[in-house]
Coordinates of N, CA and C in Angstrom, one line a residue:
X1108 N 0.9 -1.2 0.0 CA 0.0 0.0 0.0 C 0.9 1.2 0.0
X1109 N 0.5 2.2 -1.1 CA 1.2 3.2 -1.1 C 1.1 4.2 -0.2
X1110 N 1.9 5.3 0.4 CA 1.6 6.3 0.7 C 2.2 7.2 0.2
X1111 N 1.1 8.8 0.7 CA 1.7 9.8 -0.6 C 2.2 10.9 0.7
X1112 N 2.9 11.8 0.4 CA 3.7 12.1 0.8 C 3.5 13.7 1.1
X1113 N 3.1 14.3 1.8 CA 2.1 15.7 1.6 C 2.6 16.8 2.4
X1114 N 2.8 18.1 1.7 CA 3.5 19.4 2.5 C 2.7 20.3 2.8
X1115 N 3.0 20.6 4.4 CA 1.8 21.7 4.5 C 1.7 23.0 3.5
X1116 N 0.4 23.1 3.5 CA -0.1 24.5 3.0 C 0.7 25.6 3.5
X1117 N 1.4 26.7 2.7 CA 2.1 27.2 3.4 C 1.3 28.4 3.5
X1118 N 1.6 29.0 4.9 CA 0.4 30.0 5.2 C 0.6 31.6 4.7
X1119 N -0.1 32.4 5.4 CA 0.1 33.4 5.0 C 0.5 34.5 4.8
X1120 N 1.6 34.8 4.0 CA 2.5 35.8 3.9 C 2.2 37.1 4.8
X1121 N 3.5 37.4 5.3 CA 3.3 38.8 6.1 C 3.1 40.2 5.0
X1122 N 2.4 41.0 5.2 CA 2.3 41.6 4.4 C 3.7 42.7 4.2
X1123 N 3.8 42.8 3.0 CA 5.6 44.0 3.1 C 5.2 45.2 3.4
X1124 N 6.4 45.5 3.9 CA 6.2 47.1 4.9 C 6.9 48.1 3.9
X1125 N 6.0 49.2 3.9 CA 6.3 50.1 2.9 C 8.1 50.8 3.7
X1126 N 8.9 51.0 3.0 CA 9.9 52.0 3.3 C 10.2 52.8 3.1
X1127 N 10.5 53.7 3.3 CA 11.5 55.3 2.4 C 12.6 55.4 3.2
X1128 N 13.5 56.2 2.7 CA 14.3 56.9 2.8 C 14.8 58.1 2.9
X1129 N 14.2 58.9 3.5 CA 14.7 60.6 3.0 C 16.0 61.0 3.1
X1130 N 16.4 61.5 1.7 CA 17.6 62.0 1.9 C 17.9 63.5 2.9
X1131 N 18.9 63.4 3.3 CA 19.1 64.9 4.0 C 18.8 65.7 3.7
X1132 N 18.4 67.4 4.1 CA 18.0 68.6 3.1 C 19.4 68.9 2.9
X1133 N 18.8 69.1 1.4 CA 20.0 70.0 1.2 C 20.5 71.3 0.9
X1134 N 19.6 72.3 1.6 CA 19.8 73.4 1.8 C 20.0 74.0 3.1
X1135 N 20.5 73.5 4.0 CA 21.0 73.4 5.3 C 19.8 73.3 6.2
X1136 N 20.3 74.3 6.8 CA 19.1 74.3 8.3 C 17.4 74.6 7.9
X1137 N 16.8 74.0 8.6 CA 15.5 74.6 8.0 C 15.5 76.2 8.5
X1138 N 14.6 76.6 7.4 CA 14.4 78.2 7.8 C 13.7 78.6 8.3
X1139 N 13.9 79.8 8.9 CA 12.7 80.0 9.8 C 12.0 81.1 9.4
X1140 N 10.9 80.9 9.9 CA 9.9 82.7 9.0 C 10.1 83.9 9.4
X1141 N 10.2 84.7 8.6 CA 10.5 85.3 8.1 C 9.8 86.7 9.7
X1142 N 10.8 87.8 10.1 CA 9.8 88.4 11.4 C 8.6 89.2 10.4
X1143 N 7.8 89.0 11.5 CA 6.2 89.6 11.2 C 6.7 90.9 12.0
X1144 N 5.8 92.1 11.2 CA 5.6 93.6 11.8 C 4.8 92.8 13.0
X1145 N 4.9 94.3 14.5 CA 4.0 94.4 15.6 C 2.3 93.9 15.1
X1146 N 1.7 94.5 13.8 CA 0.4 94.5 13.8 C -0.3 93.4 13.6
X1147 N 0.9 92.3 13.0 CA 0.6 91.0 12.8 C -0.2 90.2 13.8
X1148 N 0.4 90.6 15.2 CA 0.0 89.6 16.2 C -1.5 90.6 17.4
X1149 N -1.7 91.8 16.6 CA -3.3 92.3 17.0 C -4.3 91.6 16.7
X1150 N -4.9 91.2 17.5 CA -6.3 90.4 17.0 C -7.1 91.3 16.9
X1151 N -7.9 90.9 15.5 CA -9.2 91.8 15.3 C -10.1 91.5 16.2
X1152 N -11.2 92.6 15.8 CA -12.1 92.6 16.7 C -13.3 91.2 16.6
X1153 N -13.3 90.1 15.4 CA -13.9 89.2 14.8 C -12.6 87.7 15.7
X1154 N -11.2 88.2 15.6 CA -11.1 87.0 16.4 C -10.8 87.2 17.4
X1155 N -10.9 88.4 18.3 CA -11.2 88.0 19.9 C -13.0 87.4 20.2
X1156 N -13.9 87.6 19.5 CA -15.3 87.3 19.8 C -15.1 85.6 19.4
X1157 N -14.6 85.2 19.0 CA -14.3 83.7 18.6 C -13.3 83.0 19.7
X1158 N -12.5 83.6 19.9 CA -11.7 83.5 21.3 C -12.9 83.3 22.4
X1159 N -13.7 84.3 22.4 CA -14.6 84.6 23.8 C -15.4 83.3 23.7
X1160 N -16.1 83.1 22.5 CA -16.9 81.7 22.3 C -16.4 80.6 22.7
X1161 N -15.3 80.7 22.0 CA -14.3 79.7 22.7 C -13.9 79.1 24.0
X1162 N -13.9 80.1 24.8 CA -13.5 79.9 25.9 C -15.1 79.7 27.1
X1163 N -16.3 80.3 26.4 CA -17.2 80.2 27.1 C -17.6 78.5 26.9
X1164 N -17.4 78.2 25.6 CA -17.8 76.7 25.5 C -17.3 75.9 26.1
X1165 N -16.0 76.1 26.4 CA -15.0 75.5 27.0 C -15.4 75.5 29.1
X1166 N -15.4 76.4 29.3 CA -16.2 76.5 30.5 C -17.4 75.7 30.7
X1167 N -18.5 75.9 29.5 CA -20.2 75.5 29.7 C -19.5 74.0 30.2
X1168 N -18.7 73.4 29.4 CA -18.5 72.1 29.4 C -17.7 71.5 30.4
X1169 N -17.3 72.1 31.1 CA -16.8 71.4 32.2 C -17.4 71.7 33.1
X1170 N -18.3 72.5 33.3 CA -19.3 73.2 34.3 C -20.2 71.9 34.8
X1171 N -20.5 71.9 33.0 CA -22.0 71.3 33.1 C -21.5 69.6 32.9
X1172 N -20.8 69.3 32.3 CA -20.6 67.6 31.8 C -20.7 66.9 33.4
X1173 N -21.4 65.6 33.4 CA -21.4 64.8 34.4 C -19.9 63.8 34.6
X1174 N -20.0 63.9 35.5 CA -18.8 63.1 36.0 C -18.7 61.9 34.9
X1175 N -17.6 61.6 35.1 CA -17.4 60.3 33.8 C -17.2 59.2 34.9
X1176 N -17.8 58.0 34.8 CA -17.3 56.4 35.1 C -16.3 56.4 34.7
X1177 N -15.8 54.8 35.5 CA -14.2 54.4 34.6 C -15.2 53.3 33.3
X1178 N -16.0 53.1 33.7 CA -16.3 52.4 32.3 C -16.4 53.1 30.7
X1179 N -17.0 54.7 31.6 CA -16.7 55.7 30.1 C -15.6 56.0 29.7
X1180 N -14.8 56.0 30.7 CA -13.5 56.2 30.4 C -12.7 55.0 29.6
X1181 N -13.3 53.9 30.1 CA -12.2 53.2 29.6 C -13.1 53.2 28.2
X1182 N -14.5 53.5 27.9 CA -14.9 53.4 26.7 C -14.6 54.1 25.4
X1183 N -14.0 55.4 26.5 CA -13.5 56.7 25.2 C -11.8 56.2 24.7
X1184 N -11.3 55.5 25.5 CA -10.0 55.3 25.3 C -9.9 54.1 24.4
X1185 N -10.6 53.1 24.5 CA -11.1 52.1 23.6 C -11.7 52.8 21.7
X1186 N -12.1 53.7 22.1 CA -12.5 54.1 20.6 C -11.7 54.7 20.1
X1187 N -10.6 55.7 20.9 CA -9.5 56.5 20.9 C -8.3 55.8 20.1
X1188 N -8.4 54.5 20.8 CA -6.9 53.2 20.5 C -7.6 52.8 19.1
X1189 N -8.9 52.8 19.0 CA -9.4 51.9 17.8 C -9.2 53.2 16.4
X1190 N -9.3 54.4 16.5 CA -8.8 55.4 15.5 C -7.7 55.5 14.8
X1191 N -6.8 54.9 16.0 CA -5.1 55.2 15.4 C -4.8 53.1 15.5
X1192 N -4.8 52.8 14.4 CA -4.5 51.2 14.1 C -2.8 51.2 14.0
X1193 N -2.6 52.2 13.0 CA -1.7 52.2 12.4 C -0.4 53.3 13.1
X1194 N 0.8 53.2 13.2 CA 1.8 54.5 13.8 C 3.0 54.2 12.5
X1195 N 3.0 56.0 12.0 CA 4.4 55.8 11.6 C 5.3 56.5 12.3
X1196 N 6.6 55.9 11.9 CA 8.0 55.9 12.9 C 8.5 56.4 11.8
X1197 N 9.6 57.4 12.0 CA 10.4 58.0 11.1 C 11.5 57.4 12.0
X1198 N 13.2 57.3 12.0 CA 14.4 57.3 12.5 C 15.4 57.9 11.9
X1199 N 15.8 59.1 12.6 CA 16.3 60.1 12.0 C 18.0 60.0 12.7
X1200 N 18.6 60.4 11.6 CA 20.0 59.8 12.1 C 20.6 61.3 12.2
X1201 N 21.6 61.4 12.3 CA 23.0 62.7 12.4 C 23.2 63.4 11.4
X1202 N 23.1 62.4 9.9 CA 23.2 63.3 9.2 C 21.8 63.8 8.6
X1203 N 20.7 63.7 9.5 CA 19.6 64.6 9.3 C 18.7 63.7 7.9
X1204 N 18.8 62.3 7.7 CA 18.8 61.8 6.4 C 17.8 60.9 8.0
X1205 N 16.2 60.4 7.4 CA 15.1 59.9 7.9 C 15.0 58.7 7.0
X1206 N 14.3 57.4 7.7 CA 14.2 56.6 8.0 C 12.3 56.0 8.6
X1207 N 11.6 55.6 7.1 CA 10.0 55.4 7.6 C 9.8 54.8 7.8
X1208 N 8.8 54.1 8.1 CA 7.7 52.9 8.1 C 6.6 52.9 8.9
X1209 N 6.1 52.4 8.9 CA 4.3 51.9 9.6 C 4.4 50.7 10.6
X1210 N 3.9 50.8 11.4 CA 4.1 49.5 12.5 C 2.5 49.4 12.9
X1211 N 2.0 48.3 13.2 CA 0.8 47.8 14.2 C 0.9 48.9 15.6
X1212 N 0.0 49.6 15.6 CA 0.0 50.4 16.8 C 0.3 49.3 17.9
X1213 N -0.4 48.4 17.9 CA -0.2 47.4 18.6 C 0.7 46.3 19.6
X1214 N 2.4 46.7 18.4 CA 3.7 46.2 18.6 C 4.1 47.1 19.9
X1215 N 5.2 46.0 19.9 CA 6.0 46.6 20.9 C 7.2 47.7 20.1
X1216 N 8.2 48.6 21.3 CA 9.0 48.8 20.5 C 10.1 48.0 19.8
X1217 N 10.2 46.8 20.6 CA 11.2 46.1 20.3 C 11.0 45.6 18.7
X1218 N 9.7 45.7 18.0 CA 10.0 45.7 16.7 C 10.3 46.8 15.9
X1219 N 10.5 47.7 16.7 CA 10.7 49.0 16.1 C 12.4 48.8 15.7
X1220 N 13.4 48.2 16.8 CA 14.6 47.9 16.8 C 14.9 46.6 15.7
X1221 N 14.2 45.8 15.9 CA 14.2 45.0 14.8 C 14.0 45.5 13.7
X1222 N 13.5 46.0 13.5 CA 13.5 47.1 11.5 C 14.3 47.8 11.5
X1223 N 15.2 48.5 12.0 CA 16.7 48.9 12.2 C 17.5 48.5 11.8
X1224 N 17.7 47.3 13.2 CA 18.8 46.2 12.6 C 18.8 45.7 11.4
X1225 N 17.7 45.6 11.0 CA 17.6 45.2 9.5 C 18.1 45.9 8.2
X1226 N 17.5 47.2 9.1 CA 18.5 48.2 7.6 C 19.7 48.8 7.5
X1227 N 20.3 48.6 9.3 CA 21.7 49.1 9.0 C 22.5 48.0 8.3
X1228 N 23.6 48.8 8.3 CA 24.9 47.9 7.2 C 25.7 46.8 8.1
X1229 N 26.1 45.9 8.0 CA 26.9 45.6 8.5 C 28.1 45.9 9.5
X1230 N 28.0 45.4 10.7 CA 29.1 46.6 11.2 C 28.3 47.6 12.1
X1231 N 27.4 48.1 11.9 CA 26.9 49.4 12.2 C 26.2 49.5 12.9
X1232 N 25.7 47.7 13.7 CA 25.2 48.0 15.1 C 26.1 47.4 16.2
X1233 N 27.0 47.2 15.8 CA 28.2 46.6 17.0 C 28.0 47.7 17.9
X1234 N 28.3 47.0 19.1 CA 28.4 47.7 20.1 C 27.2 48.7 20.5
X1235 N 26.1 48.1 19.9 CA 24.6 48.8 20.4 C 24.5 50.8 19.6
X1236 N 23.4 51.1 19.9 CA 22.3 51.8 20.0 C 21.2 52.1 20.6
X1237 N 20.7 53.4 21.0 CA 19.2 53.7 21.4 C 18.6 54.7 21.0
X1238 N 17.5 53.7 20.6 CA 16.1 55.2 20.1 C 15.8 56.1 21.4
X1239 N 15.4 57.0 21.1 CA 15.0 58.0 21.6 C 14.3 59.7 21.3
X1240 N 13.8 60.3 21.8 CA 13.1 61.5 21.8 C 13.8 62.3 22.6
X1241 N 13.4 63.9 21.8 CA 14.2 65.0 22.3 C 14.0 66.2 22.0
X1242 N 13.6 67.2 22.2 CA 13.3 67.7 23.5 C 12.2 67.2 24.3
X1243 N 11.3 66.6 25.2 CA 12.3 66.4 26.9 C 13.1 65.3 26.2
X1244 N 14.2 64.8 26.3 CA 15.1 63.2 26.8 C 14.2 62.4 26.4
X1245 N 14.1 61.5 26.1 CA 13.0 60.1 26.5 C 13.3 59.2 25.6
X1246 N 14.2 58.0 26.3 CA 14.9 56.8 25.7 C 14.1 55.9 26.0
X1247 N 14.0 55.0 24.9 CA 13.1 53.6 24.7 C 14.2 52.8 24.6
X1248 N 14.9 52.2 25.6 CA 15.9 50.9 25.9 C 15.0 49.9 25.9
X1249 N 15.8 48.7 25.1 CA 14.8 47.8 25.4 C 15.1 46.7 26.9
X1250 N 15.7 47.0 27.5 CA 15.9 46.5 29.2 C 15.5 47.4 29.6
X1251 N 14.5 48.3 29.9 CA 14.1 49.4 30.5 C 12.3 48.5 31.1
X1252 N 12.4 48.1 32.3 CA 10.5 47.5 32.4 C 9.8 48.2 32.4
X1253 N 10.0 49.5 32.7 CA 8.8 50.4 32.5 C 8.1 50.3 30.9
X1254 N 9.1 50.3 29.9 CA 8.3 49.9 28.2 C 8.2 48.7 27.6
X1255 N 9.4 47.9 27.9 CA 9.4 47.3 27.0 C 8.4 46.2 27.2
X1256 N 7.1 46.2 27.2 CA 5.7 45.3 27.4 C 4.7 46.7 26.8
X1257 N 4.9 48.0 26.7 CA 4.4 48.4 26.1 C 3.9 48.7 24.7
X1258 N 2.7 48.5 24.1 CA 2.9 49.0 23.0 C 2.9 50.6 22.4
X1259 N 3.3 50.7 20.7 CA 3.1 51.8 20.6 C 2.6 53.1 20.9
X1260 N 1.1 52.4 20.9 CA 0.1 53.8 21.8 C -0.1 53.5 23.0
X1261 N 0.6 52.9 23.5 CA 0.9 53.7 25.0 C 2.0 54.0 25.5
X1262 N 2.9 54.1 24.3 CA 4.1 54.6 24.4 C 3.9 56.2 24.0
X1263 N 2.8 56.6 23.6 CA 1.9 57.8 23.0 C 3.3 57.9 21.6
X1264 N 3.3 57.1 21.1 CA 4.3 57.0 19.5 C 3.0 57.3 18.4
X1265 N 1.4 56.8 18.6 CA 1.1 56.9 18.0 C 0.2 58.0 17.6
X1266 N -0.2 58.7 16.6 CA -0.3 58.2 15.4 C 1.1 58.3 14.4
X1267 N 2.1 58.7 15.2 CA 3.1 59.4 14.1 C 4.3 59.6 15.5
X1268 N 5.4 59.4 14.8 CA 6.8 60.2 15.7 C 7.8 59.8 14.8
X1269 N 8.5 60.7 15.5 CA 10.3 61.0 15.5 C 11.1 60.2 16.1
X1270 N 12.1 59.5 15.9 CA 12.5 58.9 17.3 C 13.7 59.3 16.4
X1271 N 15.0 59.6 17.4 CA 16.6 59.8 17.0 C 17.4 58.3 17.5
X1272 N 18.3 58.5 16.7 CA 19.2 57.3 17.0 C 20.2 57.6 17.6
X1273 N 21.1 56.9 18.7 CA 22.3 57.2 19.3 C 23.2 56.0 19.5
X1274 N 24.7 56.2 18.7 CA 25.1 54.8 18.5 C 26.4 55.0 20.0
X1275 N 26.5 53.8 20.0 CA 27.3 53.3 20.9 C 29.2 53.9 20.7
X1276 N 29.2 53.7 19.1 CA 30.2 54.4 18.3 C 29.9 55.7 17.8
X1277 N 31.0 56.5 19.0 CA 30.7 58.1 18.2 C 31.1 58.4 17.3
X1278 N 31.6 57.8 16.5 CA 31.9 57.9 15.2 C 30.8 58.2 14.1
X1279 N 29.4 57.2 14.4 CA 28.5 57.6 14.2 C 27.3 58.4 14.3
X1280 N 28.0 59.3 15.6 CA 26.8 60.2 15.6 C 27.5 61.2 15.3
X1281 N 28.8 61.7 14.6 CA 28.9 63.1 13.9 C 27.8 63.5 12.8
X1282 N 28.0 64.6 12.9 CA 26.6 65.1 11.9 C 27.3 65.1 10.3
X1283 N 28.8 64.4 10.1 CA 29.1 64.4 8.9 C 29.1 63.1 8.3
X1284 N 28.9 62.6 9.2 CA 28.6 60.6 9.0 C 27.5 60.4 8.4
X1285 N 27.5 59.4 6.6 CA 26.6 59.5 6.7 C 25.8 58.2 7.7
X1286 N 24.2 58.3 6.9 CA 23.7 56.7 7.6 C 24.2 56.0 7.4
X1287 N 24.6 54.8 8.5 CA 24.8 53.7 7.6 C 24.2 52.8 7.8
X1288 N 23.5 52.7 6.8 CA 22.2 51.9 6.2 C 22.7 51.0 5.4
X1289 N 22.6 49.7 4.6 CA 22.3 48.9 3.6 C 22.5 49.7 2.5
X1290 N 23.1 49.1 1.3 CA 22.5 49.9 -0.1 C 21.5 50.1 -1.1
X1291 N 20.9 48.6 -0.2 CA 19.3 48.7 -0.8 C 18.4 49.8 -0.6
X1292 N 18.6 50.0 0.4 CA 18.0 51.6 1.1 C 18.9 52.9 0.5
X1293 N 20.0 53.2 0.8 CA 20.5 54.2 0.0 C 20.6 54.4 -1.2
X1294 N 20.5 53.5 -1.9 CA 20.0 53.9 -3.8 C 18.7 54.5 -2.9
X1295 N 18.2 54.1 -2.6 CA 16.7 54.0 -2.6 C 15.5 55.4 -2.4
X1296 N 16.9 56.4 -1.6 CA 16.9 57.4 -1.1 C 15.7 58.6 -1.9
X1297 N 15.0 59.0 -1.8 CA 14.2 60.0 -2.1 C 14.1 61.7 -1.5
X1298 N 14.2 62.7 -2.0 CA 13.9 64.2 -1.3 C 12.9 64.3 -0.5
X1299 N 13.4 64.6 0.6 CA 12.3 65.1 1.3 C 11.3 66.5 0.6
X1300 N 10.0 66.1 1.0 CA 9.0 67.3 0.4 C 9.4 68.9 0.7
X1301 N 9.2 69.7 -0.6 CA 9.5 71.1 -0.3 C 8.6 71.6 0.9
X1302 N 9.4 72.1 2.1 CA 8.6 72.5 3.1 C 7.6 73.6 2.7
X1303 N 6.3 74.3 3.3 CA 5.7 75.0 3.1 C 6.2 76.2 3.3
X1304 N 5.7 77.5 2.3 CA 6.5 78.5 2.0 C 5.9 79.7 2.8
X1305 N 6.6 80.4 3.7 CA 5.8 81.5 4.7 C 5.8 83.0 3.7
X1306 N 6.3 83.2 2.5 CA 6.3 84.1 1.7 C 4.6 84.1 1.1
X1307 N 3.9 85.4 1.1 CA 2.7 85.5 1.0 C 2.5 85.5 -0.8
X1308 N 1.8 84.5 -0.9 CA 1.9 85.0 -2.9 C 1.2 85.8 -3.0
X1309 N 1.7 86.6 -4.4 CA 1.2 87.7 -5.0 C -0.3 88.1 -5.0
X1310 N -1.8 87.4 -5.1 CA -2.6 87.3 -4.7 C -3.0 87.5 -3.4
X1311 N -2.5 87.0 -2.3 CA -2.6 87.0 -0.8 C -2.0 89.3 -0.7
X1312 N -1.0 89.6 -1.0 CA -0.2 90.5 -0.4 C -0.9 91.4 -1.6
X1313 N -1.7 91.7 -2.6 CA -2.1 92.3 -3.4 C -3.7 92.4 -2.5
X1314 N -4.6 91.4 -2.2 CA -5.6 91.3 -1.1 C -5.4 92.5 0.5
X1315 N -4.5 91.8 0.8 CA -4.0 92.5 2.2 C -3.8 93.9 1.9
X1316 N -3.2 94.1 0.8 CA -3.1 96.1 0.5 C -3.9 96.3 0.6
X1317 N -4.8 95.9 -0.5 CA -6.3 96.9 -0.7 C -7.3 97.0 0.7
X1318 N -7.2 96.2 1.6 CA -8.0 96.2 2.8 C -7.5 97.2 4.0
X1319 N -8.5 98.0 4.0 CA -8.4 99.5 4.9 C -8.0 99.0 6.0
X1320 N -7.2 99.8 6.7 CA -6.4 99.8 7.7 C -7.5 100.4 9.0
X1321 N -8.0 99.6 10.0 CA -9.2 99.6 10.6 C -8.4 101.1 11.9
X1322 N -9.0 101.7 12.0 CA -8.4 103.0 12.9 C -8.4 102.6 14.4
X1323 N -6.9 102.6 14.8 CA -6.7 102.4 16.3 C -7.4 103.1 17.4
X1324 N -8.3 102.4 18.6 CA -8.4 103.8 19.3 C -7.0 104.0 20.1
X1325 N -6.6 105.9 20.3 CA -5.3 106.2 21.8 C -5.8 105.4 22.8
X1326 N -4.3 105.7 23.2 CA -4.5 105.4 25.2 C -5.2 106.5 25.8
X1327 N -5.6 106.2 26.9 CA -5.4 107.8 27.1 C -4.5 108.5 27.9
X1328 N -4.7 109.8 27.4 CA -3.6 110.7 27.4 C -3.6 111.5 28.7
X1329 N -1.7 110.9 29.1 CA -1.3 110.9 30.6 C -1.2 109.5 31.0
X1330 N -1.3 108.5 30.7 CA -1.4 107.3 30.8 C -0.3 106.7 29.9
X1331 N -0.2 107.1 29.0 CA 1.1 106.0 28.2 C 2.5 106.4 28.3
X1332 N 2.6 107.4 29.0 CA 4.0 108.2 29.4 C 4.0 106.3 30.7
X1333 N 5.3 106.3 29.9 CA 6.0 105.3 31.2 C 5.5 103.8 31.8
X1334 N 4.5 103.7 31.0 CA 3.5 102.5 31.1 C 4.1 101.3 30.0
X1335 N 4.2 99.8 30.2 CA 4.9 99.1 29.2 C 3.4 99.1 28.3
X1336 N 4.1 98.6 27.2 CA 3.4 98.3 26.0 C 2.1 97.1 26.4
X1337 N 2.6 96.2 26.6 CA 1.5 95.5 27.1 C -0.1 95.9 28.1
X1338 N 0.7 96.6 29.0 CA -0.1 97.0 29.9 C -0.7 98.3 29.2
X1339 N -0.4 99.1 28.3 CA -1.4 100.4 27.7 C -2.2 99.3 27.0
X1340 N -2.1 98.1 26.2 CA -3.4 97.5 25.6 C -4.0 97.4 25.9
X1341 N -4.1 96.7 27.3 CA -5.1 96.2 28.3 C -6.0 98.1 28.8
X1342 N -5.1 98.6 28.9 CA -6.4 100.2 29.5 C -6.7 100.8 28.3
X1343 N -6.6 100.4 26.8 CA -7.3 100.9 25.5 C -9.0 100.0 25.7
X1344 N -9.8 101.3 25.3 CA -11.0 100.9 25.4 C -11.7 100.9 24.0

């Protein structure tokens, strides 16, 4: 009697994880905008009444809202966790050149370090590394018990972060080094998107001329002799 000879069904592929690479900017530091005149930061009289709305709504509502259960609570945070599925992780290295992908909100970080290791080069994690955030400080070790059982969103990574890398070799963290990543990744390299432009176009600054210049009321007078600037706003009526 024969028998046949049979291979499991092989199951089902992990789905591939999208990657990028941003190359460094290459026009150095980002820029910063451009200074605004004093009158820039006067609020009209249309957005302090939206301010005041604002802030009354914001009152009614804690005035008036009923105490919350922990079952509401836990129920707003359950729909909250169910919004954000997905986190992306950027990993931004020294020479300012980023590192994407998408993780299961769900994971831990330790798969965060596992897709790392994966794309550095050879060599390039001897002697360790750590992710981390900054400004405040905040390192994700993975021998640290306070995280490493946590996942992403409640590591509050999610829907999106930054994390910096810090190698164990300072060699690697000069800002003239580049990544060292795999080559499959650095062919791979793409420009980061032209940041948004704070210069007003021609339409916008042709608009803003033609609109009359609304008439200041004085301080009054005897009163702004010696008085700071802030404080004469507040006694303009």
């Amino acid at each position: 009697m024969s028998s046949e000879s049979s291979t499991p069904a092989p199951g089902p592929e992990a789905p591939q994880r999208e990657v990028k690479l941003w190359k460094p900017p290459a026009d150095g530091p980002a820029r910063l905008p451009p200074d605004l005149p004093e009158s820039y930061y006067n609020p009209s009289s249309a957005e302090l009444m939206r301010a005041h709305s604002s802030q009354t709504r914001l009152r009614e509502t804690l005035v008036d809202a009923p105490l919350k259960t922990r079952a509401m609570r836990e129920r707003e945070e359950r729909a909250k966790k169910s919004s954000w599925p997905q986190t992306k992780i950027r990993i931004r290295f020294s020479d300012r050149s980023q590192l994407e992908t998408t993780f299961p909100s769900s994971v831990t970080v330790r798969e965060v370090y596992d897709f790392v290791d994966e794309s550095l080069a050879p060599g390039a994690k001897d002697g360790g590394y750590v992710l981390y955030q900054s400004p405040p400080k905040r390192e994700f070790k993975l021998d640290d018990p306070r995280i490493k059982e946590l996942s992403l969103y409640d590591l509050k990574l999610a829907p999106s972060s930054v994390l910096l890398i810090r190698f164990t070799n300072e060699a690697l963290n000069a800002s003239s080094a580049p990544a060292p990543l795999i080559d499959a990744l650095r062919t791979a390299a793409v420009d980061l998107p032209a940041p948004p432009s704070f210069d007003p176009t021609p339409e916008a600054a042709t608009k803003q001329a033609a609109q009359p210049e609304e008439p200041k009321p004085k301080a009054r007078e005897g009163l702004s002799k010696g008085i700071p600037k802030w404080l004469q706003k507040g006694l303009k009526k």
